[in-house]
Short mmCIF file of C-alpha atoms in Angstrom, two decimals:
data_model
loop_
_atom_site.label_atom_id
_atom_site.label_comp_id
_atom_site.label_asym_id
_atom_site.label_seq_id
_atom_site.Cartn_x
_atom_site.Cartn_y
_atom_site.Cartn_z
CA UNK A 1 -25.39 -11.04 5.92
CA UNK A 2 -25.44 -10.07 2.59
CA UNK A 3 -23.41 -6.62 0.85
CA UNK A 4 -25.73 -4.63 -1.22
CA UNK A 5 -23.70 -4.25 -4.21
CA UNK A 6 -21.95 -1.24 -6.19
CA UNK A 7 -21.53 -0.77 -9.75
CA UNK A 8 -17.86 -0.22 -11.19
CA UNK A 9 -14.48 -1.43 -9.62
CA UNK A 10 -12.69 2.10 -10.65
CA UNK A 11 -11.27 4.10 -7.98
CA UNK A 12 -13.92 6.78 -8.34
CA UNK A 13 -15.74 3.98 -6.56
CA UNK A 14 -13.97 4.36 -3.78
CA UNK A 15 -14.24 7.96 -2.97
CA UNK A 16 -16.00 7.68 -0.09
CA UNK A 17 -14.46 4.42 1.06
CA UNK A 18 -11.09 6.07 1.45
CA UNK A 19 -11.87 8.70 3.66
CA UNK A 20 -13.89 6.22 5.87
CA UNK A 21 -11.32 5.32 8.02
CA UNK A 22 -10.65 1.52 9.02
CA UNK A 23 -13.36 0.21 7.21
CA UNK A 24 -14.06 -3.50 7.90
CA UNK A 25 -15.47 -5.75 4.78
CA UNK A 26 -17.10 -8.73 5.42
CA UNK A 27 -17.42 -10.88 2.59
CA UNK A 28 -20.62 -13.41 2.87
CA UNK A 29 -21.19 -14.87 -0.62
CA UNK A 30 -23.35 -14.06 -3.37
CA UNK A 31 -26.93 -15.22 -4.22
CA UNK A 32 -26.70 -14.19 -7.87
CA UNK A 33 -28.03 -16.66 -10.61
CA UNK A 34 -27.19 -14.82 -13.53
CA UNK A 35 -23.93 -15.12 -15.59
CA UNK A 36 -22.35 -12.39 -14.04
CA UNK A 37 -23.25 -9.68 -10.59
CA UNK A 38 -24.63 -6.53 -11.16
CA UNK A 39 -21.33 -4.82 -10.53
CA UNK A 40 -19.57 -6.88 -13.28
CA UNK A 41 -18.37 -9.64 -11.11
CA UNK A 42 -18.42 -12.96 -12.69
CA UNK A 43 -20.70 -16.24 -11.49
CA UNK A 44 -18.80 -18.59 -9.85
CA UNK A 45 -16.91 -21.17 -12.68
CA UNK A 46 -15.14 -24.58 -12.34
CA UNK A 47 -11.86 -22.95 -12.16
CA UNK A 48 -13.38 -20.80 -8.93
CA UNK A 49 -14.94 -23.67 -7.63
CA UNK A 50 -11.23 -24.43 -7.00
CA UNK A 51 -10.17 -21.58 -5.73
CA UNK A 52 -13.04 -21.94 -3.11
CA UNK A 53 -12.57 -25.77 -2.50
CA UNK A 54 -12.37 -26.20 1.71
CA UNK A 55 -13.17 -22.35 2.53
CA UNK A 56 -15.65 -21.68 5.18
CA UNK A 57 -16.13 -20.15 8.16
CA UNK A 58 -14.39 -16.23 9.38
CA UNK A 59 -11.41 -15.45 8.35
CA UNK A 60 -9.45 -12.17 10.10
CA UNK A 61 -6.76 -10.08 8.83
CA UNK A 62 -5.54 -6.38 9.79
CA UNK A 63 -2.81 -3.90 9.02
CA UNK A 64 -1.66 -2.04 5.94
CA UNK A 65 -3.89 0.99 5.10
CA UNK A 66 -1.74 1.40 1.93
CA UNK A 67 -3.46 -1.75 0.86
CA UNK A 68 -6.74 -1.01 1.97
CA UNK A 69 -8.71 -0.17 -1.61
CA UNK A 70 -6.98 -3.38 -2.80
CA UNK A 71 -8.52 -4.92 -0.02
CA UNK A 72 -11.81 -3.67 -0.67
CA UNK A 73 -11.68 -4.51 -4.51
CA UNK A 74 -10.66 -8.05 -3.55
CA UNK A 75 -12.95 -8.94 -0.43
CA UNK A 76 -16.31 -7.76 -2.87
CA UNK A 77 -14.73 -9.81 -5.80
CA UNK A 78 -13.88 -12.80 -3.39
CA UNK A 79 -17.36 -12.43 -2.18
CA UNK A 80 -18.81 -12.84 -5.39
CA UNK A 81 -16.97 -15.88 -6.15
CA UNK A 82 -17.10 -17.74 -3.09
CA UNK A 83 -20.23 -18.56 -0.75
CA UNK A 84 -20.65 -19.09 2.64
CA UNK A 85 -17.11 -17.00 3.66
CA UNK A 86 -16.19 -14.07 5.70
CA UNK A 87 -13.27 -12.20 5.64
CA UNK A 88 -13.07 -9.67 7.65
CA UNK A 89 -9.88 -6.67 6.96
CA UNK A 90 -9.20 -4.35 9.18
CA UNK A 91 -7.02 -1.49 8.22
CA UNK A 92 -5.17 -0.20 10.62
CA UNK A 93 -1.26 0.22 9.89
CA UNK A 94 1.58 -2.42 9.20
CA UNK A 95 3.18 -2.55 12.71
CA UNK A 96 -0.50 -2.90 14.61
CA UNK A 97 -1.03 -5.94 11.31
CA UNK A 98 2.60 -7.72 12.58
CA UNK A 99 1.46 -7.29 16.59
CA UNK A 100 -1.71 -8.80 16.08
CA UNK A 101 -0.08 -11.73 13.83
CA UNK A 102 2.18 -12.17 16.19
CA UNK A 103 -0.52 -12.67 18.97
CA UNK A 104 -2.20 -14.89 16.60
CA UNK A 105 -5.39 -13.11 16.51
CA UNK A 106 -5.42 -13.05 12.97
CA UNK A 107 -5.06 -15.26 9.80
CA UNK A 108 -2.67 -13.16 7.84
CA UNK A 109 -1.06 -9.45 7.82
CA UNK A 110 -0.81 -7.00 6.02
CA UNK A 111 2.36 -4.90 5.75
CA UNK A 112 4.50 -2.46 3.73
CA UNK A 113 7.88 -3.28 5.03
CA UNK A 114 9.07 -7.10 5.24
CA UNK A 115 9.68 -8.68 8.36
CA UNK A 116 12.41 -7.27 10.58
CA UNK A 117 14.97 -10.07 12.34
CA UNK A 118 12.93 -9.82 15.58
CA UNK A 119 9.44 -9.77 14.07
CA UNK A 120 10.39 -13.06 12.42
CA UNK A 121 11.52 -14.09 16.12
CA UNK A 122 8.86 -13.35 17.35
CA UNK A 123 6.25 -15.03 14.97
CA UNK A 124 7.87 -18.42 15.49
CA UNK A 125 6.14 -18.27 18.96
CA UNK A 126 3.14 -18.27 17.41
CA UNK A 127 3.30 -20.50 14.30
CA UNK A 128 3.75 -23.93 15.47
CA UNK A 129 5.54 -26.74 13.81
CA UNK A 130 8.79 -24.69 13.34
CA UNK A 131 7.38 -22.49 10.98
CA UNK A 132 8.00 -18.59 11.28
CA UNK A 133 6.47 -15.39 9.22
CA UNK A 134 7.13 -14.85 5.84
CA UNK A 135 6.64 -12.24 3.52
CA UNK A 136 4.53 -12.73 0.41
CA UNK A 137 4.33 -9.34 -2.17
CA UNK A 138 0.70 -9.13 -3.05
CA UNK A 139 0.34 -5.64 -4.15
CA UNK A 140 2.74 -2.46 -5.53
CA UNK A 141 2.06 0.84 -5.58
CA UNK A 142 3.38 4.89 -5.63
CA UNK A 143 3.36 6.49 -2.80
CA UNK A 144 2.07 9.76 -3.97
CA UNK A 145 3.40 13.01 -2.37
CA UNK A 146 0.31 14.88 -2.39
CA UNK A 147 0.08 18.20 -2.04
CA UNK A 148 -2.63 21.34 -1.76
CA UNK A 149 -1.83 24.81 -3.28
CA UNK A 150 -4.20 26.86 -4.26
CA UNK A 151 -3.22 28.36 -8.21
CA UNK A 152 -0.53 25.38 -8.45
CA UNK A 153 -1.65 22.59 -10.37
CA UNK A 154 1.72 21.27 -11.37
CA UNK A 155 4.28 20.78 -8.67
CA UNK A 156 7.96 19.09 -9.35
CA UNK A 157 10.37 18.11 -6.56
CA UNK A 158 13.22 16.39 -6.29
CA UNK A 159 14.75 14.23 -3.35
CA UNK A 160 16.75 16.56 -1.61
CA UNK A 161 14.08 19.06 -1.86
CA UNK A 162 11.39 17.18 -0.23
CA UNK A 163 13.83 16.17 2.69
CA UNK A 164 14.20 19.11 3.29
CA UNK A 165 10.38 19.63 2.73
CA UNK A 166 9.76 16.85 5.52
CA UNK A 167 12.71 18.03 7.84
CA UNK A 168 11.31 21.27 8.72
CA UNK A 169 14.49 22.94 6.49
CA UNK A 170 12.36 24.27 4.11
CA UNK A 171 9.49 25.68 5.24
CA UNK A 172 7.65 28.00 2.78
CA UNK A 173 6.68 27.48 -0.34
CA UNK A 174 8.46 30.31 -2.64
CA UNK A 175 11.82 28.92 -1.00
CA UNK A 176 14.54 29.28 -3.61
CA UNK A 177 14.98 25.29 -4.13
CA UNK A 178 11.47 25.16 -4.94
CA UNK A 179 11.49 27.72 -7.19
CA UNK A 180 15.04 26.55 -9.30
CA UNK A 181 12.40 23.26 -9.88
CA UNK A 182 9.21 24.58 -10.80
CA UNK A 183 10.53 28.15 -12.99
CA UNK A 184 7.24 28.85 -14.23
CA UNK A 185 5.31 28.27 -11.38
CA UNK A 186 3.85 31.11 -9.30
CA UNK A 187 4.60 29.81 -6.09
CA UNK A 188 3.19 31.65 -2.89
CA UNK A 189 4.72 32.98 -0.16
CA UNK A 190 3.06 30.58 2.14
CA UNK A 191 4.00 28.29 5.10
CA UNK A 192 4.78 24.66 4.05
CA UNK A 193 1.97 22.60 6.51
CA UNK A 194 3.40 18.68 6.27
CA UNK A 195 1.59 16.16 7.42
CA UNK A 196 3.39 12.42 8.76
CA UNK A 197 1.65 9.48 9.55
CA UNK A 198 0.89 9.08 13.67
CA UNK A 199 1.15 5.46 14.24
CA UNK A 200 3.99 3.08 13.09
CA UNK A 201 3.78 2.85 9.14
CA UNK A 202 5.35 0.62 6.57
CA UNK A 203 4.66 3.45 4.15
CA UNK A 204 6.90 5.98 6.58
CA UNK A 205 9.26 3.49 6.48
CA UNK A 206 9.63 3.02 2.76
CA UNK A 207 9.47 7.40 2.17
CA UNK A 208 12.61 6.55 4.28
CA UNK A 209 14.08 4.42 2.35
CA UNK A 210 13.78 6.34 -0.22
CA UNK A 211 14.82 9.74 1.54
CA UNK A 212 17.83 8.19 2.79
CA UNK A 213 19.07 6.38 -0.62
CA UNK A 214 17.96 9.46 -2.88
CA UNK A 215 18.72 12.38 -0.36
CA UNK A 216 21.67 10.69 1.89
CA UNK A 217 23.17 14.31 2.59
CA UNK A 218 19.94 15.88 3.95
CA UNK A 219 17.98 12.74 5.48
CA UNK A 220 20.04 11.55 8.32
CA UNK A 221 17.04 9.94 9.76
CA UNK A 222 17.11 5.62 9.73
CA UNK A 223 13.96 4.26 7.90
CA UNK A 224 11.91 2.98 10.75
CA UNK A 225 8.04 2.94 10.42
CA UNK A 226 7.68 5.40 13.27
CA UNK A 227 8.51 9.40 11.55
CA UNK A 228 11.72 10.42 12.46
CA UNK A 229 11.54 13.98 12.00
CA UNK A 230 10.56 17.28 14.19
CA UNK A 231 7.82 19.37 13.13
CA UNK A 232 4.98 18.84 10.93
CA UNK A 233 1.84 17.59 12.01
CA UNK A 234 0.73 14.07 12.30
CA UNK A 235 -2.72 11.80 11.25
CA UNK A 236 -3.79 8.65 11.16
CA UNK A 237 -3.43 6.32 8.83
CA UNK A 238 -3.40 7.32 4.79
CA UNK A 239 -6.81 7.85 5.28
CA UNK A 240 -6.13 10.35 7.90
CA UNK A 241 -3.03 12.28 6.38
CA UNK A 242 -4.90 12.40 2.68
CA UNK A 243 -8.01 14.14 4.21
CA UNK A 244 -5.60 16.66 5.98
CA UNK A 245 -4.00 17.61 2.73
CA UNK A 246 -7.80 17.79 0.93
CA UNK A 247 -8.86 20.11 3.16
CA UNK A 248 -5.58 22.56 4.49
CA UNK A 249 -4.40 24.61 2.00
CA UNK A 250 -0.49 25.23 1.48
CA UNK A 251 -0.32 21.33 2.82
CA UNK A 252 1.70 18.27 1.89
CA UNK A 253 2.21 14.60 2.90
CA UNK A 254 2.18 11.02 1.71
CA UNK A 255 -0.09 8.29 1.11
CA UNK A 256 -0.95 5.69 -1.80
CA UNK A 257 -2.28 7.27 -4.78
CA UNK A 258 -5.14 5.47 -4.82
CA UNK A 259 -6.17 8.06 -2.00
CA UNK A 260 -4.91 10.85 -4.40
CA UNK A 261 -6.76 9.80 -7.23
CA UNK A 262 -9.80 9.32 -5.01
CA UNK A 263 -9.86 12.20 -3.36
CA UNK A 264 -8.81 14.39 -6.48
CA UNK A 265 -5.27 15.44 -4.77
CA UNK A 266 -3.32 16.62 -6.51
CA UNK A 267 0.54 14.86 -6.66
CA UNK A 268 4.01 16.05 -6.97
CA UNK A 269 6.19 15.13 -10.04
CA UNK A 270 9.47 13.67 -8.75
CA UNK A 271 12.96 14.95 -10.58
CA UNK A 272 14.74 11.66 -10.30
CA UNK A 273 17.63 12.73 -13.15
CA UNK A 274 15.55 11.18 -16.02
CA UNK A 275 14.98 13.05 -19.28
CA UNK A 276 11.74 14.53 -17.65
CA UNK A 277 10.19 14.41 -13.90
CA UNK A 278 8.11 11.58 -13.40
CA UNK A 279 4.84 11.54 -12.26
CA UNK A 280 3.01 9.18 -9.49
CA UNK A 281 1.21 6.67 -11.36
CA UNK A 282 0.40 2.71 -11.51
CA UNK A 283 2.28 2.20 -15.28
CA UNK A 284 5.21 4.22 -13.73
CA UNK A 285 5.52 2.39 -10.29
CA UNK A 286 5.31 -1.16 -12.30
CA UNK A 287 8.50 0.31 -14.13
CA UNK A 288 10.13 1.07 -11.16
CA UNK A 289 8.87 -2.78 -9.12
CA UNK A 290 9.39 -4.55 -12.27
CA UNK A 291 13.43 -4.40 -11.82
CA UNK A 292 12.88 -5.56 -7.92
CA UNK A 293 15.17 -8.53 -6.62
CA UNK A 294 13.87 -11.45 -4.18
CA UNK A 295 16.41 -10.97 -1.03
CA UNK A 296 14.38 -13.47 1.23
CA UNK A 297 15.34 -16.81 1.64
CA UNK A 298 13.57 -20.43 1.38
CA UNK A 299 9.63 -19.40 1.27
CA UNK A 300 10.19 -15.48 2.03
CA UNK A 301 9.87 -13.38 -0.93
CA UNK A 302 10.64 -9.75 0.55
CA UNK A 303 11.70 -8.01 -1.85
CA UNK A 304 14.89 -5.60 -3.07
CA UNK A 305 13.74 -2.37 -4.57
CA UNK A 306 15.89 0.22 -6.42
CA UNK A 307 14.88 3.47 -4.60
CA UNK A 308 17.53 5.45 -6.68
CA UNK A 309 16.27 4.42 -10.43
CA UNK A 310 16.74 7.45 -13.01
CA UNK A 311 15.27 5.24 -15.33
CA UNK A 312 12.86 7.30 -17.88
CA UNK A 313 9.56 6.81 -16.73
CA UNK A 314 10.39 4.59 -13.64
CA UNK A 315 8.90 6.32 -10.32
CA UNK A 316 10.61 6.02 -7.55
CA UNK A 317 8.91 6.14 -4.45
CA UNK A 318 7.09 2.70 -4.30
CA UNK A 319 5.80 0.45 -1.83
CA UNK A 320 5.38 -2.94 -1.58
CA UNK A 321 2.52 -4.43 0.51
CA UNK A 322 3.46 -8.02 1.64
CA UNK A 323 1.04 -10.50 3.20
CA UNK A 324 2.42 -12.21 6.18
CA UNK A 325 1.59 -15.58 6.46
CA UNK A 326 3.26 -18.68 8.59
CA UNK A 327 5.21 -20.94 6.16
CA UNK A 328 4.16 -24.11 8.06
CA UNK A 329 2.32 -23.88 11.97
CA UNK A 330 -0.24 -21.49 10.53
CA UNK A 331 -4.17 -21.35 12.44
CA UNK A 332 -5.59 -24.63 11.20
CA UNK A 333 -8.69 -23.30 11.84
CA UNK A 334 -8.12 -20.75 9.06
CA UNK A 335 -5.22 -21.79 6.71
CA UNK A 336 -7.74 -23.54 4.36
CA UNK A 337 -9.67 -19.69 4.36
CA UNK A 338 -6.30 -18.10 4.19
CA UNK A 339 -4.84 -20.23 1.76
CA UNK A 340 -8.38 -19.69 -0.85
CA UNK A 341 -8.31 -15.81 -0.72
CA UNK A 342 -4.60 -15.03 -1.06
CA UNK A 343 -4.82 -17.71 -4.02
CA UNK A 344 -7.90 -15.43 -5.38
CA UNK A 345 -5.91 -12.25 -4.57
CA UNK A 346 -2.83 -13.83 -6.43
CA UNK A 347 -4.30 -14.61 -9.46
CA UNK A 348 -4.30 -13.35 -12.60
CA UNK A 349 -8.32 -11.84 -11.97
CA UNK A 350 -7.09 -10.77 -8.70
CA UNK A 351 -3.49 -8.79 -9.91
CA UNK A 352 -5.50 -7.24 -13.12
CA UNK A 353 -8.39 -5.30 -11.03
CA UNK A 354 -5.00 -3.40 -9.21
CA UNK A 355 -4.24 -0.94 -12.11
CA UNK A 356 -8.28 0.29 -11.77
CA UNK A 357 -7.43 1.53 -8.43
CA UNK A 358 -4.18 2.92 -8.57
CA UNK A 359 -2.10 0.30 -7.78
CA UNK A 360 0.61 -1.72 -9.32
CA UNK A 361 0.22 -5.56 -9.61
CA UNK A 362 3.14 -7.49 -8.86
CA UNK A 363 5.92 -8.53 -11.25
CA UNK A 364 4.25 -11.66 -13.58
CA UNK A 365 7.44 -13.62 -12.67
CA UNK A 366 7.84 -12.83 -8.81
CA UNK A 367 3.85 -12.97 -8.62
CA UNK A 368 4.48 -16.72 -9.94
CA UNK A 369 6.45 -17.58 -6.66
CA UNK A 370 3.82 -16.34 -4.52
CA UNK A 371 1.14 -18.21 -6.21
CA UNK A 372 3.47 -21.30 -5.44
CA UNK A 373 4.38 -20.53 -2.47
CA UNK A 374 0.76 -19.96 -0.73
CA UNK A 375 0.00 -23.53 -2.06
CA UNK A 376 2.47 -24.91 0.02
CA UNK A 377 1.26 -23.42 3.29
CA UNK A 378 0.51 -25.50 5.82
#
């Protein structure tokens, strides 16, 4: 099976990829012969050759739809580098990802929270040798608050505001707290429609966190990946929520902005205390993930992130997307597959392509650790 090929690796690219729903990549090599694929993919080189030494054969993965245009970006680019492999993605959410991990009907996961206590209890039923899950940060990101108003292209909130927003407290759009935030703007006198993910989400989970550090006094709610609040209206998956907001006016929810940007959504600028509100973008997230602290132990890199930053230009609500992996006992079937494409998506090609789709590439030094660390699965 071959892909037929498209030209560019920008977001715009993936317009009609995001709203597609859990779209399933299958990567099965490249017959190209010329110094470089029609989409600007390079010809295979010694150094790839490495990369690609002992993969073969099918490789399955699921969860994360935050990380799903990531996914897409790498599985074409890992299909133009190495032959004779397929790697099949299915985006779904993180807590369907850990499930079918756990079950061992996949090589890796995909997921936007790290592994709780009894997730990790779990997996050690499943990876043999004494080895349990781990979490490996592969990819960073905003989690836009996208929003659909007709005559209001330039929206600022804060964190008690959008609690508030996403608690069913506020529920039209000329309330007064929106208006002390956005003077200038001539906000209607319209219901608020917000829409929540369905299913259980990593990126719920990390709004949450954020809610709950930023907005302790009006989010009461713990950060679990299933929503917590009454009201709104639910969809599934970021695909799911980010067409909702496209298409209902006086609407608002969450999802990567790689679906904003996409989609041409418009996105909320966040009042964090800084010298100006900050908007949702891939430089801004990196600002905010670059001052992230490792809080896992041995070969688990989950992460520490500071959702309470009033750092100038650091935005605030970010995600992580971790890979989970077995740190020994993993599918020997698979771990030489598994071990070759989350070495490609690692890498310094594989990081740099992230920015294009609205992403944030992981920290140079805590990227360094992963790298390491996914050559010593076994």
């Amino acid at each position: 099976m071959k892909l037929k090929r498209k030209n560019g690796l920008r977001a715009t690219a993936l317009g009609a990829l995001a709203v597609s729903g859990a779209l399933v990549l299958t990567a099965c090599g490249s017959d190209d012969n010329t110094g470089g694929g029609a989409d600007g993919s390079k010809k295979p080189t010694a150094a790839s050759s490495e990369v690609c030494k002992d993969a073969k054969g099918q490789l399955l993965a699921s969860g994360s739809s935050a990380q799903k245009n990531a996914m897409d970006l790498w599985v074409k680019n890992y299909m133009a580098t190495c032959s004779g492999v397929e790697v099949n993605y299915k985006s779904s959410s993180s807590g369907e990802g850990i499930v079918a991990f756990n079950q061992g009907t996949v090589g890796f996961a995909g997921s936007d929270s790290a592994l709780k206590p009894e997730e990790v209890a779990d997996s050690k039923k499943m990876c043999t040798d004494g080895g349990q899950g781990i979490n490996l940060p592969m990819v960073g990101g905003p989690i836009a608050i996208g929003y659909h108003l007709e005559g209001v292209d330039n929206l600022v909130l804060d964190a008690p505001t959008l609690a508030k927003i996403f608690d069913s407290k506020i529920k039209n759009w000329d309330d007064a707290a929106i208006k002390a935030l956005n003077p200038d703007a001539k906000l209607p006198n319209k219901p608020i429609m917000a829409f929540h993910r369905s299913e259980d989400s990593g990126t719920t989970q990390n709004l949450g966190k954020y809610l709950g550090a930023s907005a302790a006094s009006d989010w009461k709610y713990e950060a679990e990946k299933k929503w917590p609040a009454p009201g709104g209206q639910a969809a599934s998956g970021s695909a799911g929520v980010a067409a909702q907001v496209k298409q209902v006016d006086g609407s608002i929810g969450y999802f990567e902005l790689s679906y904003a940007t996409s989609q041409q959504i418009s996105t909320v600028k966040i009042d964090t205390g800084a010298s100006a509100p900050v908007e949702a973008s891939s430089e801004n997230a990196s600002k905010a993930i670059a001052a992230a602290k490792i809080k896992g132990t041995g070969k688990d890199l989950a992460l520490d992130l500071d959702y309470t930053t009033k750092a100038d230009g650091a935005y605030p609500i970010v995600l992580v997307t971790y890979e989970i992996a077995c740190d020994k006992g993993n599918k020997p079937d698979t771990l030489a597959t598994m071990k070759s494409f989350l070495t490609f998506t690692s890498s310094e090609d594989g990081q740099k392509v992230l920015s294009e789709a609205g992403y944030a590439p992981i920290p140079a030094e805590i990227n360094a650790k992963v790298r390491e660390t996914v050559a010593s699965l076994s």
